[in-house]
Coordinates of N, CA and C and ligand atoms in Angstrom, one line a residue:
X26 N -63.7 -148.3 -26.5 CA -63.4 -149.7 -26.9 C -63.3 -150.6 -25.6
X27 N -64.0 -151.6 -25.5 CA -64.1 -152.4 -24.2 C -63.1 -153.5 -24.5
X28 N -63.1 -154.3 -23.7 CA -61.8 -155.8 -23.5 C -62.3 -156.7 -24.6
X29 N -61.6 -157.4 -25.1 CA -61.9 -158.2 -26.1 C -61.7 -159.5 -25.5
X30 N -63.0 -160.2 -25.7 CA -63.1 -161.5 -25.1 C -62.4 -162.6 -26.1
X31 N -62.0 -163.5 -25.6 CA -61.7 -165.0 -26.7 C -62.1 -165.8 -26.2
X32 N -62.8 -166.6 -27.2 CA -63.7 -167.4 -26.9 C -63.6 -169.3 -27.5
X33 N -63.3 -170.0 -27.3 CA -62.8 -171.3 -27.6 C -64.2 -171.9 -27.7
X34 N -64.0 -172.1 -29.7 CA -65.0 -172.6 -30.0 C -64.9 -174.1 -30.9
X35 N -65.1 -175.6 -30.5 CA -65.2 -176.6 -30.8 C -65.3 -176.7 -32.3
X36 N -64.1 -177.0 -32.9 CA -64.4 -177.1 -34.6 C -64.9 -179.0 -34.3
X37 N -65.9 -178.8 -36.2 CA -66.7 -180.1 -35.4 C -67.7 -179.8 -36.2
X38 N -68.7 -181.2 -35.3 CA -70.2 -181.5 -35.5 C -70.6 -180.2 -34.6
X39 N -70.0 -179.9 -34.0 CA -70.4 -178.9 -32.7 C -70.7 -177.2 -33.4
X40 N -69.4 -177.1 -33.9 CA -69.3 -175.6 -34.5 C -70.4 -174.9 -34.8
X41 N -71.1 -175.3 -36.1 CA -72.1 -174.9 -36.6 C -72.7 -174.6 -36.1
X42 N -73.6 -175.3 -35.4 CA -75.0 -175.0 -34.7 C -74.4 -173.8 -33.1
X43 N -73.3 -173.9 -33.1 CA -72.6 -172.8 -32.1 C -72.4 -171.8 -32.6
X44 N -72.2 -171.5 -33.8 CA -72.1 -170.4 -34.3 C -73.2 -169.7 -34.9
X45 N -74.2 -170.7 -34.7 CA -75.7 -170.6 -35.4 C -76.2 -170.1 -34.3
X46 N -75.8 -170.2 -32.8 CA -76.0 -169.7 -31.6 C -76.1 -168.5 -31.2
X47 N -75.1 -167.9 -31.8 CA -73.9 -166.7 -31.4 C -74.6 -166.0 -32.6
X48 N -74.7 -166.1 -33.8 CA -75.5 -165.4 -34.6 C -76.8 -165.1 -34.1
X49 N -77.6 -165.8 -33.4 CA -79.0 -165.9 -33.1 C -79.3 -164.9 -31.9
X50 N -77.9 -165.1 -31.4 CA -77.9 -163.8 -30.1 C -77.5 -163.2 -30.5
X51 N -77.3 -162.2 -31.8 CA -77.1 -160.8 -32.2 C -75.3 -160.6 -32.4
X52 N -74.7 -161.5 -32.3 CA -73.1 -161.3 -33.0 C -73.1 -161.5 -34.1
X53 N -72.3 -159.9 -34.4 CA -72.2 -160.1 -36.5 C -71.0 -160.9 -36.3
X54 N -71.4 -162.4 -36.9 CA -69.8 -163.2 -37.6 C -69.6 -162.8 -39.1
X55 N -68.6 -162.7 -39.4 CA -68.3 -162.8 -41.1 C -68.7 -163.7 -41.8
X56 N -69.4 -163.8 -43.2 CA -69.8 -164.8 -43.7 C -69.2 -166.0 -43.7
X57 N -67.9 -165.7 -44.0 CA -67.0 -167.0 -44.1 C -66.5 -167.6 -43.2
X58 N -67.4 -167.5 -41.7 CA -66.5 -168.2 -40.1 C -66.6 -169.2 -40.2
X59 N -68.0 -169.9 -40.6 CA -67.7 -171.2 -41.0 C -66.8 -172.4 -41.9
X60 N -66.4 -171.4 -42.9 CA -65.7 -172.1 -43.7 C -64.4 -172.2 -43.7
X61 N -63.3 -171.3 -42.8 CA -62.6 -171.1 -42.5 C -61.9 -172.0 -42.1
X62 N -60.7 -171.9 -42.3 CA -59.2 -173.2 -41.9 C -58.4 -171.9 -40.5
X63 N -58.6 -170.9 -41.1 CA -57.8 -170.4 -40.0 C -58.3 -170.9 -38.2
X64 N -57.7 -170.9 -37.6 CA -57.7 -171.0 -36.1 C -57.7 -169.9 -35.4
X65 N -57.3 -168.9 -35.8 CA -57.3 -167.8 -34.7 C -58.5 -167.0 -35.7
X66 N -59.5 -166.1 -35.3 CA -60.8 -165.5 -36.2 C -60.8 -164.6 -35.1
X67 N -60.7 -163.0 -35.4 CA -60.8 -162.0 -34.7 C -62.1 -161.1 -35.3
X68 N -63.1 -160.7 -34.7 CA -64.0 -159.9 -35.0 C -63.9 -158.7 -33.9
X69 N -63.0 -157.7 -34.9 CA -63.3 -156.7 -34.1 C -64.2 -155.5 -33.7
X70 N -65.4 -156.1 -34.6 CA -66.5 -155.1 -34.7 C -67.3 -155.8 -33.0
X71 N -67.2 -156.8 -33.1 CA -67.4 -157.2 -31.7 C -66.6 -157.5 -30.5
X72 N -65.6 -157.3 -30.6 CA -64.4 -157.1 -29.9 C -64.3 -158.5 -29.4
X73 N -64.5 -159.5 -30.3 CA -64.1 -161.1 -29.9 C -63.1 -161.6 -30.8
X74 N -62.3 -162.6 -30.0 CA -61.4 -163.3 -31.0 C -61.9 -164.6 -30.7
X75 N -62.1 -165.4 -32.0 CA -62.3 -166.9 -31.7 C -61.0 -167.6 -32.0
X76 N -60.9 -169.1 -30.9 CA -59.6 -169.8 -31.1 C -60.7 -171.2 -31.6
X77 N -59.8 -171.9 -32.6 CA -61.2 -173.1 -33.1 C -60.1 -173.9 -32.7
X78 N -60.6 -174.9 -31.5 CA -59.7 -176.0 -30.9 C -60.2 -177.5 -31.0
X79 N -59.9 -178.7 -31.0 CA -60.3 -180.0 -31.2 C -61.6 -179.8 -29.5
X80 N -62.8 -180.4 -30.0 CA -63.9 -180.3 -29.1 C -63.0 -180.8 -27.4
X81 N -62.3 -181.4 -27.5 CA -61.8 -182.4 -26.1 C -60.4 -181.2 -25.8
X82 N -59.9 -180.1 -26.2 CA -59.1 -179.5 -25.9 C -59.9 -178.2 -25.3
X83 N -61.4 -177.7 -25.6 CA -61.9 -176.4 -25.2 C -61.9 -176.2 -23.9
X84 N -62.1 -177.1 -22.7 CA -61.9 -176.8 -21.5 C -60.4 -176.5 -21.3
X85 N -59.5 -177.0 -21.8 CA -57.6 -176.6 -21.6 C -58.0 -175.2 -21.7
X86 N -58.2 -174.7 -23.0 CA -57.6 -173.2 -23.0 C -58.6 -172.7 -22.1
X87 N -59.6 -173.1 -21.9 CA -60.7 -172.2 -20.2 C -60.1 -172.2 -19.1
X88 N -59.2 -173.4 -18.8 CA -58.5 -173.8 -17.7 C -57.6 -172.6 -17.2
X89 N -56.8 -172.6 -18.6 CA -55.2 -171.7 -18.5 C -55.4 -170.5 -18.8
X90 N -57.0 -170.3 -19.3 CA -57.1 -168.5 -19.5 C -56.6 -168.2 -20.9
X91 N -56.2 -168.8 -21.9 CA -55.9 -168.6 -22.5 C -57.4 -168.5 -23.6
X92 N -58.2 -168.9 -22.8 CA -59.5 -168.7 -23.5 C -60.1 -167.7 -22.4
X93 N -61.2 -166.5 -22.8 CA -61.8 -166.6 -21.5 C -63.5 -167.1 -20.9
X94 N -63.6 -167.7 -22.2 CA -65.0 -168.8 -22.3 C -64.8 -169.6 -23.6
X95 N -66.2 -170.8 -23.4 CA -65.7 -171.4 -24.3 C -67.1 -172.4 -24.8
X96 N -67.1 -173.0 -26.0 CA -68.2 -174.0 -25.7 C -67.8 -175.3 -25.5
X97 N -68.5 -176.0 -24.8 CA -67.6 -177.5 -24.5 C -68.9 -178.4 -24.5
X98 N -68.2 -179.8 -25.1 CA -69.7 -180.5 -25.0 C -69.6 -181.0 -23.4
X99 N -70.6 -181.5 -22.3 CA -70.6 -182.0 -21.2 C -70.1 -183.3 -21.6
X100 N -69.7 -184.2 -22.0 CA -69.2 -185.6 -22.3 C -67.2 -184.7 -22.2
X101 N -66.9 -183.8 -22.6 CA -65.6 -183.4 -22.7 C -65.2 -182.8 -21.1
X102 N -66.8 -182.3 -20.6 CA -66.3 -181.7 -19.3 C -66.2 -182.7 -18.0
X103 N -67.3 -183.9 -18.0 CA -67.1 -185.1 -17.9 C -65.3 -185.7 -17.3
X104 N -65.0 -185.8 -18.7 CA -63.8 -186.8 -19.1 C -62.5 -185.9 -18.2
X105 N -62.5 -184.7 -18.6 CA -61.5 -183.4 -18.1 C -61.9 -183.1 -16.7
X106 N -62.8 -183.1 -16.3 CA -62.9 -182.5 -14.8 C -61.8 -181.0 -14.9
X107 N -62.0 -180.4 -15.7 CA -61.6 -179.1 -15.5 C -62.0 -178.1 -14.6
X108 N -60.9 -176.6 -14.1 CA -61.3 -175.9 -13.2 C -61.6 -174.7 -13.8
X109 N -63.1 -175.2 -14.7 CA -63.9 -173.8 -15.0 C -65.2 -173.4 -14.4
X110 N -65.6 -172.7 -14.9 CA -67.4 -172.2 -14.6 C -68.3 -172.8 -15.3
X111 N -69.4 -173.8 -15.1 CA -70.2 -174.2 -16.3 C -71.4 -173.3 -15.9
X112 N -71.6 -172.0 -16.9 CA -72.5 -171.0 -16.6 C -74.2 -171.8 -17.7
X113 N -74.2 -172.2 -18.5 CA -75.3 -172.5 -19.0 C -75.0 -173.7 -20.0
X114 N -76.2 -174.3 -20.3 CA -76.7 -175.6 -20.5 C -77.4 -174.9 -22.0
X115 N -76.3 -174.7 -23.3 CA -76.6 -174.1 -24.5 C -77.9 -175.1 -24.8
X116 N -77.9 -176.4 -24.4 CA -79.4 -177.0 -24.9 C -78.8 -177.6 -26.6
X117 N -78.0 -177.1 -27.4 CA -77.0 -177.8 -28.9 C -76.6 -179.2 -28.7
X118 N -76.6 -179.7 -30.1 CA -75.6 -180.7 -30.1 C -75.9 -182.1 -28.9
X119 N -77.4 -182.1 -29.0 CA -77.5 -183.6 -28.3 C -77.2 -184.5 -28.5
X120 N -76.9 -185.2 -27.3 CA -76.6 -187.0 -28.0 C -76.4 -187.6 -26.3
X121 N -75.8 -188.9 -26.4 CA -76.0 -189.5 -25.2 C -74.7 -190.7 -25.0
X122 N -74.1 -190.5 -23.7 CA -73.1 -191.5 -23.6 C -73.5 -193.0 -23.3
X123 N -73.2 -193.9 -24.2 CA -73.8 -195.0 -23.9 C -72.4 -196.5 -23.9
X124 N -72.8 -197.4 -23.3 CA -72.5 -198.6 -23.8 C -72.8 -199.1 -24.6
X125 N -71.9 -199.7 -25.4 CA -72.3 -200.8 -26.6 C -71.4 -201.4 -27.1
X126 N -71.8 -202.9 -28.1 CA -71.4 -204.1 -28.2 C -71.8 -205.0 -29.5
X127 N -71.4 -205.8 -29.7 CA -72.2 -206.7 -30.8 C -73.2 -207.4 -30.2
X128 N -74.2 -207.6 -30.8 CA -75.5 -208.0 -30.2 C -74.9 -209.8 -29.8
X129 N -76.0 -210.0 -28.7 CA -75.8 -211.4 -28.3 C -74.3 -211.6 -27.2
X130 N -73.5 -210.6 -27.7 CA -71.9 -210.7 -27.4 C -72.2 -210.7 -25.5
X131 N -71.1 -211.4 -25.0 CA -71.5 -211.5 -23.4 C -70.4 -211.0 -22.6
X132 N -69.6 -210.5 -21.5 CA -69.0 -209.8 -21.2 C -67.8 -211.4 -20.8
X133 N -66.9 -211.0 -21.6 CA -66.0 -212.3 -21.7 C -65.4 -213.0 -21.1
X134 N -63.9 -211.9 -20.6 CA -62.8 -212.3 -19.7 C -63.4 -211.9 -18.7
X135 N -62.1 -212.4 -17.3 CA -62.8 -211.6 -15.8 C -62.4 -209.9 -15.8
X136 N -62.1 -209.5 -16.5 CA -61.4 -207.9 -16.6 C -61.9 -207.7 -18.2
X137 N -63.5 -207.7 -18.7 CA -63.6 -207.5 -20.0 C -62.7 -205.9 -20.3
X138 N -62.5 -205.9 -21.3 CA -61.8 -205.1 -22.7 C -63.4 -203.6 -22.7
X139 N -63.1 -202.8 -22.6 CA -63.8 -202.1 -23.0 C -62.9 -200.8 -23.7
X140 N -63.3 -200.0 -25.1 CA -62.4 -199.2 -26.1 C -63.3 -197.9 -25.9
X141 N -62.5 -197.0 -25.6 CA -63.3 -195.7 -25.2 C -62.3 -194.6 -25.4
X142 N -63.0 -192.9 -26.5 CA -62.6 -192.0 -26.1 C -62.2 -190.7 -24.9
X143 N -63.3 -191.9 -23.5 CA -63.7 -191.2 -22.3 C -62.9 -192.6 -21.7
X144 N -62.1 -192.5 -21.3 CA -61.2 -193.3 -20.1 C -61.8 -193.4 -19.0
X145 N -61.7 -191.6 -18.2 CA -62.4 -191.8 -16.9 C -63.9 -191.6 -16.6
X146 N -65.0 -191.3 -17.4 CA -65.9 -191.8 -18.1 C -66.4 -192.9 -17.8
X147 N -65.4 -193.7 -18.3 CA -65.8 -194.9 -18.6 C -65.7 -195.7 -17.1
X148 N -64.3 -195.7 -16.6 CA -63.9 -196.3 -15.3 C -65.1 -195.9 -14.0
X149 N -65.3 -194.5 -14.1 CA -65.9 -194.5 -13.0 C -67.0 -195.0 -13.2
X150 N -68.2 -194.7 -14.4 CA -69.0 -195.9 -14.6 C -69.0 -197.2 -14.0
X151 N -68.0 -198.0 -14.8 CA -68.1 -199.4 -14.5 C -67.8 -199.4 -13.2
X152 N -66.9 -198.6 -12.5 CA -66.8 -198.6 -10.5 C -68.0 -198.3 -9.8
X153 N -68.8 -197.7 -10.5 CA -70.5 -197.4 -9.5 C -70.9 -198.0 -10.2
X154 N -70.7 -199.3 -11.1 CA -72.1 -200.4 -11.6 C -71.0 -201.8 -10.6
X155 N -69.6 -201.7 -10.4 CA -69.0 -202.4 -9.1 C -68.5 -203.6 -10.2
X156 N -68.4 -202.9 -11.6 CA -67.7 -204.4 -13.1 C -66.5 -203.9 -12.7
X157 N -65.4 -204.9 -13.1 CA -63.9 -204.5 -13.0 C -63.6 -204.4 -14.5
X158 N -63.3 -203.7 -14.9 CA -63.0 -203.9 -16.8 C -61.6 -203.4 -16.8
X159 N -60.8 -203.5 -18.1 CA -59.8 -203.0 -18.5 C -60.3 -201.8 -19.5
X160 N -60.1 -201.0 -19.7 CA -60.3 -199.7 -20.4 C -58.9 -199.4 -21.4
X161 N -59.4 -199.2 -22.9 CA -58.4 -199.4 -24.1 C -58.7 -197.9 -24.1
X162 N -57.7 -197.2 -24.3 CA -57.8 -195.6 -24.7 C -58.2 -195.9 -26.0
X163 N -59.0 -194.6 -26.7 CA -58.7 -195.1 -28.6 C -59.0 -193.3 -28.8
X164 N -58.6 -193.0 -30.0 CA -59.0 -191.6 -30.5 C -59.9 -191.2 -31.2
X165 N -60.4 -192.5 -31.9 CA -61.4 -192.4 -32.8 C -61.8 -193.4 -33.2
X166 N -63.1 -193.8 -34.1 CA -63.3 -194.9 -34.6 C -63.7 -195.8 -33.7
X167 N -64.1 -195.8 -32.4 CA -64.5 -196.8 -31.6 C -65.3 -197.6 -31.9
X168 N -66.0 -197.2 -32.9 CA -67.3 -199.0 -33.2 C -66.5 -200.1 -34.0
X169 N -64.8 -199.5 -34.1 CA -63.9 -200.6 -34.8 C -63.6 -201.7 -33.4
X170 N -63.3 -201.4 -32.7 CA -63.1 -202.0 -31.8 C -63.1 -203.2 -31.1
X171 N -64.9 -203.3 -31.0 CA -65.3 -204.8 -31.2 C -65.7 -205.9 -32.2
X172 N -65.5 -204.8 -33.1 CA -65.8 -205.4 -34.7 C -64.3 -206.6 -35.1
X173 N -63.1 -206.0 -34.6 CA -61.7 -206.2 -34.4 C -61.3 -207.4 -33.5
X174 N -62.3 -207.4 -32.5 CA -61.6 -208.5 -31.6 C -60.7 -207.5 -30.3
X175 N -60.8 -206.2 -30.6 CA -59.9 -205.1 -29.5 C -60.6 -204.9 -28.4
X176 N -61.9 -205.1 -28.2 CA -63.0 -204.7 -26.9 C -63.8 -205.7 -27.0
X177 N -64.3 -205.7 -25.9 CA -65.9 -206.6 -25.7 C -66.9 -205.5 -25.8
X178 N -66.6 -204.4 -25.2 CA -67.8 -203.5 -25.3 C -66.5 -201.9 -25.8
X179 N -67.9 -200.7 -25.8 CA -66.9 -199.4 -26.3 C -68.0 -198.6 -25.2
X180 N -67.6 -197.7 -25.0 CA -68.2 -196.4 -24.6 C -68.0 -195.1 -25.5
X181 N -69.3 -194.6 -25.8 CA -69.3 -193.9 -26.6 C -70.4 -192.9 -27.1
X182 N -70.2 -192.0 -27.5 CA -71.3 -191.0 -28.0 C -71.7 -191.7 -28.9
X183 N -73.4 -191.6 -29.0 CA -74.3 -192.1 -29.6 C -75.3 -190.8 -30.2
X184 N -75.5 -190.5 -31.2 CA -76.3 -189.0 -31.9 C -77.3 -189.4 -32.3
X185 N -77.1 -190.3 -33.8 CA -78.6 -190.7 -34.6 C -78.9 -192.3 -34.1
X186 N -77.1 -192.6 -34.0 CA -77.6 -194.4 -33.8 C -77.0 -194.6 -35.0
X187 N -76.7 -194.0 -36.1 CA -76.4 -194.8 -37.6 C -75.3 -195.4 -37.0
X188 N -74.2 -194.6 -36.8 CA -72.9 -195.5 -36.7 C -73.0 -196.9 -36.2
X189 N -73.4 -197.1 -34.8 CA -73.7 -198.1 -34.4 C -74.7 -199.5 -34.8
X190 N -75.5 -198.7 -35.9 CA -76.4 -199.3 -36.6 C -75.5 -199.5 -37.8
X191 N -75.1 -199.2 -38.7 CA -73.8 -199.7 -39.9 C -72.8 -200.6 -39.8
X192 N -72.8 -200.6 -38.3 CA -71.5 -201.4 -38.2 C -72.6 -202.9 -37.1
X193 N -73.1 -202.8 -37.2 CA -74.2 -203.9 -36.4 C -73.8 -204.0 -35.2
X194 N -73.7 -202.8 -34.3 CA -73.1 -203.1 -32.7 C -75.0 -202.8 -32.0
X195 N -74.9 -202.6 -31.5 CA -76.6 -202.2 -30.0 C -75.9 -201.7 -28.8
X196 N -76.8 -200.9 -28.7 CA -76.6 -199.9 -27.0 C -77.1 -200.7 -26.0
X197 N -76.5 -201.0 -25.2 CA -76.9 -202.2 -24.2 C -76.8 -201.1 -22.7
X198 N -76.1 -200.1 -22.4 CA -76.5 -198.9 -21.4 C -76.4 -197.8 -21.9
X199 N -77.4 -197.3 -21.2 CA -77.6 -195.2 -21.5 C -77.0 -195.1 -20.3
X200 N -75.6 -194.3 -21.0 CA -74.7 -193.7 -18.9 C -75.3 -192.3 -18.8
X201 N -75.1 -191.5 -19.8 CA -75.8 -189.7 -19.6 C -76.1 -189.0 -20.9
X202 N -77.0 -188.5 -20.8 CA -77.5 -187.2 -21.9 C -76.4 -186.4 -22.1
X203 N -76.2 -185.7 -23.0 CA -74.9 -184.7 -23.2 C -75.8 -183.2 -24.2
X204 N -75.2 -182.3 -23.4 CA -75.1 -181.0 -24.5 C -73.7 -180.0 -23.9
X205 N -74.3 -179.2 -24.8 CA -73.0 -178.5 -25.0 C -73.2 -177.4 -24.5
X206 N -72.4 -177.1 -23.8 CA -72.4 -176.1 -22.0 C -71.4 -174.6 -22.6
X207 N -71.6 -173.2 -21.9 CA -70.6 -172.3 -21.9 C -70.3 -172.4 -20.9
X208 N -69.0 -172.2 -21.0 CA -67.5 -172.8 -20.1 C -67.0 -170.8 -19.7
X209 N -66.8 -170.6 -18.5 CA -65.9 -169.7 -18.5 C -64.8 -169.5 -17.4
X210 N -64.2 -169.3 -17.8 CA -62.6 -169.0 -16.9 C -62.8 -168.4 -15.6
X211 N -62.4 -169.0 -14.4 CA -62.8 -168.1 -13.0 C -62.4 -166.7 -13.5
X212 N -61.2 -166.7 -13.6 CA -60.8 -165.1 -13.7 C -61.0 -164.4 -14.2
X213 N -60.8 -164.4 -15.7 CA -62.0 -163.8 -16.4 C -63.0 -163.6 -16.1
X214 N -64.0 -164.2 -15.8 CA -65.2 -163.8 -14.5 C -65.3 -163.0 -14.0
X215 N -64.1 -162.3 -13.1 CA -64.2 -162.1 -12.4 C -63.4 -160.3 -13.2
X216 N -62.9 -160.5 -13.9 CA -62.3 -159.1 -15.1 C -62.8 -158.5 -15.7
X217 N -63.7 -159.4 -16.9 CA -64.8 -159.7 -17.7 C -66.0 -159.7 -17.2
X218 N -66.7 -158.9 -16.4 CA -67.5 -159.7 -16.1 C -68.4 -159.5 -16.6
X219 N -68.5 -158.1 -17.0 CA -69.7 -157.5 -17.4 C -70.2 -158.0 -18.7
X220 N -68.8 -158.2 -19.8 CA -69.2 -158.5 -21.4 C -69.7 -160.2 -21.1
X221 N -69.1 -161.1 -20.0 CA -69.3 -162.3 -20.3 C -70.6 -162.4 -19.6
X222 N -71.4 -161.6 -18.5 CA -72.8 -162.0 -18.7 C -73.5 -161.3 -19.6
X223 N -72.9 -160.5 -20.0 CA -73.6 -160.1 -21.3 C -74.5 -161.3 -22.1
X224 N -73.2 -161.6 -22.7 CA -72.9 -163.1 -23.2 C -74.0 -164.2 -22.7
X225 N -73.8 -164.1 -21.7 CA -74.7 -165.4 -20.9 C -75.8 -165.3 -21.3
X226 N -76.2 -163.8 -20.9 CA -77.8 -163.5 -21.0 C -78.5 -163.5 -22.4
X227 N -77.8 -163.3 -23.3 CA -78.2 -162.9 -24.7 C -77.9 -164.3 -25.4
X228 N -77.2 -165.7 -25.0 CA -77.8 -166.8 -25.5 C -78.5 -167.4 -24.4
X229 N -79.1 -167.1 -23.3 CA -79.7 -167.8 -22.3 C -81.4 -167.2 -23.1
X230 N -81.4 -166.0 -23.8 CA -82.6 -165.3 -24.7 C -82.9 -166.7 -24.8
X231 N -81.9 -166.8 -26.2 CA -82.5 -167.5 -27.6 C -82.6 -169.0 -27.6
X232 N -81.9 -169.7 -26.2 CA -82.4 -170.9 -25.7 C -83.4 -171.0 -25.0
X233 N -84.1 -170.1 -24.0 CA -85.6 -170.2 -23.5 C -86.3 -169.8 -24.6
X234 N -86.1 -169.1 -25.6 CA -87.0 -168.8 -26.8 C -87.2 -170.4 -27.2
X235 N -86.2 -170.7 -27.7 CA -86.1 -171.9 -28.7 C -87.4 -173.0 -27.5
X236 N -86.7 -173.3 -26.9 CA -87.6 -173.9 -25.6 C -89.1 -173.7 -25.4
X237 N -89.1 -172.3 -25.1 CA -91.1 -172.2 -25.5 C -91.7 -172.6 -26.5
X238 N -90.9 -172.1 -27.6 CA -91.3 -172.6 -29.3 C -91.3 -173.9 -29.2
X239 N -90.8 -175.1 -28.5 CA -90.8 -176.2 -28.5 C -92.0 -177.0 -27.8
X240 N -92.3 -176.4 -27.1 CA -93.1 -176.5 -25.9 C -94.6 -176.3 -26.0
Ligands
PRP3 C1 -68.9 -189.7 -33.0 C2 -69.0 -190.9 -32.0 C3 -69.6 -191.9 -32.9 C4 -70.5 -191.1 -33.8 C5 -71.9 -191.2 -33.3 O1 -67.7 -189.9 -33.7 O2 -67.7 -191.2 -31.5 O3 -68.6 -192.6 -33.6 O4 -70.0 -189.8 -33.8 O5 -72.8 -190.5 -34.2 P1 -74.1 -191.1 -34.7 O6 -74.8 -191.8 -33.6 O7 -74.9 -190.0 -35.3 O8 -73.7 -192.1 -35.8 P2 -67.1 -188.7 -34.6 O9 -67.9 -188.6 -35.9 O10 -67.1 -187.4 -33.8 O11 -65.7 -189.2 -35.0 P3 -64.7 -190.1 -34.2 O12 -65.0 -191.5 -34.6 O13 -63.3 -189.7 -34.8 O14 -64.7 -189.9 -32.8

C-alpha cells in the first residue's frame, strides 16, 4: 500500500473538465464524484483523497500541505502569489483576464474606481500601465459594478464574453490568458515524489495527446 496523496480540487466551472482530466489519465473516480456535496472524497482503490475547496482557496491548502497537489486556475495563482510548485500547464478551463466597462464610458475621477475579484491583479496592472486607480474588492458579480455607479471599469475573467455581453459592458484590455495549472506542495515533492510525477506524467500524456489531435 503506497502513501495516499490529497489532492485539492476546485469545485466550479473548473471541476468537471478536471475530473474529466484525471479520468482521462487512467484514475478510477466513482460515478458519483461529480455530483457529490461531500468535500472530503477518498478513493482508496487509488490511494487518493480529494478535498473540493472554493477555486481562490486551492493554492492555501498547497501552501500549508494540507493538500499535497492541487488544480488551480493561473488567474488564482496570479492573485495569491503562493509558495507552491507550478509543475504543468493542464491546458483546461480557458479564458482570459481582461478590462472592461460600459461602452463609450471614459476613465472619470483622478483615482478612477475599478471593482475586481483580483485586487493585486488588478493594482499591479494598472502600476505597469503607470494609471493610479482605486481598486473596490468584490466577491462576485462584478459586471454589477459599473452597471451600479460602484466602478468605472472591473477586472475580470472573461470565458464566452456572454456575461459581459448581457449586461452591455466591452473589453477595452486583454491583461493575460489563464488555464488551469497542477499546483504541488514543495514538501510533498520532495516525500511524494515518485506517485506525484507519476501524476505529472500521466496528465502531461493526455494533454500533448489532446494537443496533437488539435494540431
Ligand atoms: C465568472 C466571471 C464572469 C463570468 C465570465 O464568474 O467572474 O462573471 O464568469 O464568464 P463568461 O465570459 O463565459 O460569461 P462566475 O460565474 O465564476 O461567478 P462570480 O460572478 O460569482 O465570480
Amino acid at each position: 500500500m503506497g502513501k495516499v496523496l490529497t489532492m485539492a480540487m476546485p469545485k466550479g466551472r473548473i471541476f468537471e473538465e478536471a475530473a474529466g482530466l484525471l479520468r482521462q489519465a487512467g484514475y478510477q473516480l466513482p460515478e458519483e464524484f461529480e455530483d457529490s456535496r461531500k468535500l472530503i472524497i477518498d478513493v482508496p482503490e487509488e490511494n487518493l483523497r480529494f478535498i473540493l475547496a472554493k477555486p481562490m482557496d486551492v493554492t492555501t491548502y498547497v501552501e500549508h500541505g494540507v493538500a499535497d497537489v492541487g488544480i488551480a486556475g493561473k488567474d488564482v495563482m496570479l492573485e495569491e502569489a503562493r509558495d507552491v510548485y507550478e509543475v504543468l500547464d493542464l491546458n483546461i478551463s480557458k479564458c482570459h483576464l481582461a478590462v472592461a466597462g460600459l461602452p463609450g464610458a471614459s476613465w472619470g475621477s483622478v483615482a478612477p474606481r475599478v471593482a475586481t475579484k483580483y485586487p493585486n491583479v488588478a493594482s499591479s496592472y494598472f502600476r505597469e500601465q503607470g494609471e493610479q486607480v482605486e481598486i473596490i474588492k468584490l466577491n462576485g458579480s462584478i459586471e454589477l459594478a459599473p452597471l451600479i455607479g460602484l466602478a468605472d471599469r472591473i477586472v475580470d475573467i472573461v470565458s464566452t464574453g456572454q456575461t459581459l455581453k448581457e449586461n452591455g459592458l466591452v473589453e477595452t484590455e486583454h491583461i493575460c490568458d489563464i488555464t488551469s495549472r497542477f499546483i504541488v506542495n514543495p514538501v510533498s515533492y520532495r516525500m511524494k515524489d515518485a506517485v506525484i510525477d507519476e501524476m505529472a506524467q500521466r496528465l502531461a500524456k493526455i494533454i500533448e495527446g489532446e494537443g496533437e489531435e488539435s494540431s
